[in-house]
Amino acid sequence: MTEVLSDLRAFKLATGAHHFASATIEIADRCNEVCVHCYQIQGQKGEMDTAQVCAVIDRLADAGVLWLTLSGGEATLRRDFRDIVAHARSRHFAVRLMSNGLRIDDNLADFLAEQAIASVQISLYAMTPEVHDRTTGVPGSFEKTTAAIRRLRARNIAVDVAMTVMQHNVDDVTPLLAFTAEVGARPSISGHVFAKEDGDRQTEALNLDQDRYARFFADLQSAAEQQSEKKAPEEAPPPAPNPLHGRPCQVAKASVHVEANGEVRACALFNHTFGKVDTGKGPVEVMRESEDAALLGGLTWGHIVGCRVCDLRPHCHRCFANAQDEAGDALAPYASACARALTVYEHQTGALAWESPPGDAPTGPFREVEPGVLARTEDTLSAEDIALRERAPWLRPARNLAAPAGSPAAARAREGFVPATRLARSAGISTNQST
Amino acid sequence: MNAHASDTLPGALLAAVVRPNPRVAFRDIAGQVVVVVPDARKVHQLNPTGSWLWRVLSEEARKAGPAGAPLPELLRSFGAHFGLEAPAAAADVAAFLATLQQEGALEVTPSDALRQAGYAPAGEPGAAEAEVAEVAS
Ligand code: SF4
Ligand code: SF4
């Protein structure tokens, strides 16, 4: 009567059944680090109080959510942090915490162990103390964060070590993998920095250039190969063909995200608010009743103009939120995804040549002329594409800002930036009208 | 169900109580119960029968308070719901509960009640079947 599953398979069970099994609540709109690459701007949203957070947790439990991630900002900065965790556990959630670890001393680690928290994700950016501290902006943070990881592991708490790889810390990937293996933590490594939530894209300059990305990718591949040698062959991940009816990610399908002020989003990064929890509805009800959420949850590769005709699709891990930031259009190719797909393609085919010079930072769609040889190609807009754009202008936020002339938001919009909803709102401008 | 469970139950189970281990997380996902056992890093998906049983035992345990739900009552409900004779219900349920206990998903008090009664976790050689046959005869 029982079958042991991986988290991932249980999540697929949920997505297959269109069940919202996972939720994140950003409980703190503040942080005790100032990471150079962070997409968040702290201290502007405001925070739900204890009763409001617990009410959201109750609504999520009633809606059948199992995995609950508490994040921030830095969630542990809240005075009622322990009350919130205890309340979530009393409602039988598998609680995950996202933290920088600075406040996880022995006492807090004991509490998390007592509460049988499912896992803690700790951000660690380097095994070179100066590099980590420079990234977080907090001297001494490397020592505190690594000590917190060891403390949690000593109490048998599962730890995911999250590293965002950038230009300045790419050489730390291999040492960090060695550290996670030593302490028995799981590495969670991302090679992408997002624009800030107010649309400022300066953080993107920290992203790996093409050469460093290729090196990073090769490091990860060899680590994965070493790992898979230890595993049975049937456990190797299947290739991702990314068929046209498939989805690039499960956004708006099985998980929901609640901002510190109660705004309901599909994920932390996708720039659209589907409703608010202070209307008496829980986050899952907000998503279920939202036509916008249904639309987002139904988007497939076949809806993405350009990508649907691109031969690099099986090698591509594009993201709707990223496309909003970079291309101003969730349904368009964007340079950094294309660059990463080209790197993966080259690694897997062993060659990359062009039929004719593609120019700098080539953006797809691409056609495979023969194995290892690519050419740029084109796609055409259909009547359905145009109808979709009209129905959901929020998919293309940078083309959609009605800002007073001369305002900072208007300047950002002219430059193609995506405005953060709350900043646009505080400037008294609407993000829901087409210009 | 013709016979009351307690008529045929091994003595060790008569006073046993069960409850979900307070350290686990669980939820009904699309009609199937998923149980997360953080200490073992495992996620268990229960089949429809196991899911039914988990729902009843967690609800009964909640009502019963910290002590947990009486095992004989659970067996009786199970037998009545699935139309099983008491010995068959006891064999199915006790082996399942023993598996959940071994996986850290369930607390049984006294902790060795199932083993004392001869029920081993599913897949583990044990005396459960022989014991039930004996009790039934
Ligand atoms: S849109 Fe991007 S950030 Fe959001 S769930 Fe999809 S891949 Fe993740
Ligand atoms: S490589 Fe570029 S064009 Fe091709 S699928 Fe990815 S994002 Fe789209």
Coordinates of N, CA and C and ligand atoms in Angstrom, one line a residue, chain A residues 194 247-252 255 266-271 296 317-324 330 334, ligand 1:
Chain A
F194 N 18.9 37.3 -12.4 CA 17.7 37.9 -12.9 C 17.8 39.4 -12.7
R247 N 5.5 22.0 -21.8 CA 5.6 23.3 -21.2 C 7.1 23.5 -20.8
P248 N 7.6 24.7 -21.0 CA 9.0 24.9 -20.6 C 9.2 24.8 -19.1
C249 N 8.1 25.1 -18.3 CA 8.2 24.9 -16.9 C 6.8 24.7 -16.4
Q250 N 6.6 24.4 -15.1 CA 5.3 24.1 -14.5 C 4.6 25.4 -13.9
V251 N 5.0 26.5 -14.3 CA 4.5 27.8 -13.7 C 3.0 27.8 -13.8
A252 N 2.3 28.2 -12.7 CA 0.9 28.3 -12.6 C 0.1 27.0 -12.6
S255 N 2.1 25.1 -8.3 CA 2.7 25.8 -7.2 C 2.2 27.3 -7.2
A266 N 2.4 33.5 -9.6 CA 2.6 32.2 -10.1 C 4.0 31.6 -9.6
C267 N 5.0 32.5 -9.6 CA 6.3 32.1 -9.0 C 6.9 33.4 -8.6
A268 N 8.1 33.3 -7.9 CA 8.7 34.4 -7.4 C 9.1 35.5 -8.4
L269 N 9.3 35.0 -9.6 CA 10.0 35.9 -10.6 C 9.0 36.3 -11.7
F270 N 7.9 35.6 -12.0 CA 7.1 36.0 -13.1 C 6.3 37.2 -12.7
N271 N 6.4 38.3 -13.5 CA 5.9 39.6 -13.1 C 4.5 39.8 -13.4
L296 N -1.8 31.4 -18.2 CA -0.4 31.1 -18.1 C -0.1 29.6 -17.9
H317 N 16.5 25.7 -21.8 CA 15.8 25.8 -20.5 C 15.3 27.2 -20.3
R318 N 14.5 27.7 -21.3 CA 14.1 29.1 -21.2 C 13.0 29.2 -20.1
C319 N 12.8 30.5 -19.7 CA 12.0 30.8 -18.5 C 11.1 32.0 -18.9
F320 N 9.8 31.8 -18.6 CA 8.8 32.9 -19.0 C 9.2 34.2 -18.3
A321 N 9.6 34.1 -17.0 CA 10.0 35.3 -16.3 C 11.2 36.0 -16.8
N322 N 12.2 35.2 -17.1 CA 13.4 35.7 -17.7 C 13.1 36.4 -19.1
A323 N 12.3 35.8 -19.8 CA 11.9 36.4 -21.2 C 11.2 37.7 -21.0
Q324 N 10.4 37.8 -19.9 CA 9.8 39.1 -19.6 C 10.8 40.2 -19.4
A330 N 7.1 37.5 -22.6 CA 7.3 36.1 -22.0 C 7.2 35.1 -23.2
Y334 N 15.0 34.9 -26.1 CA 15.9 36.0 -25.5 C 17.3 35.5 -25.4
Ligands
SF4_1 S1 8.6 31.3 -15.2 FE1 10.8 31.0 -14.8 S2 11.1 31.3 -12.6 FE2 8.9 31.0 -12.9 S3 8.5 28.8 -12.6 FE3 8.9 29.1 -14.8 S4 11.2 28.7 -15.1 FE4 10.8 29.1 -12.9

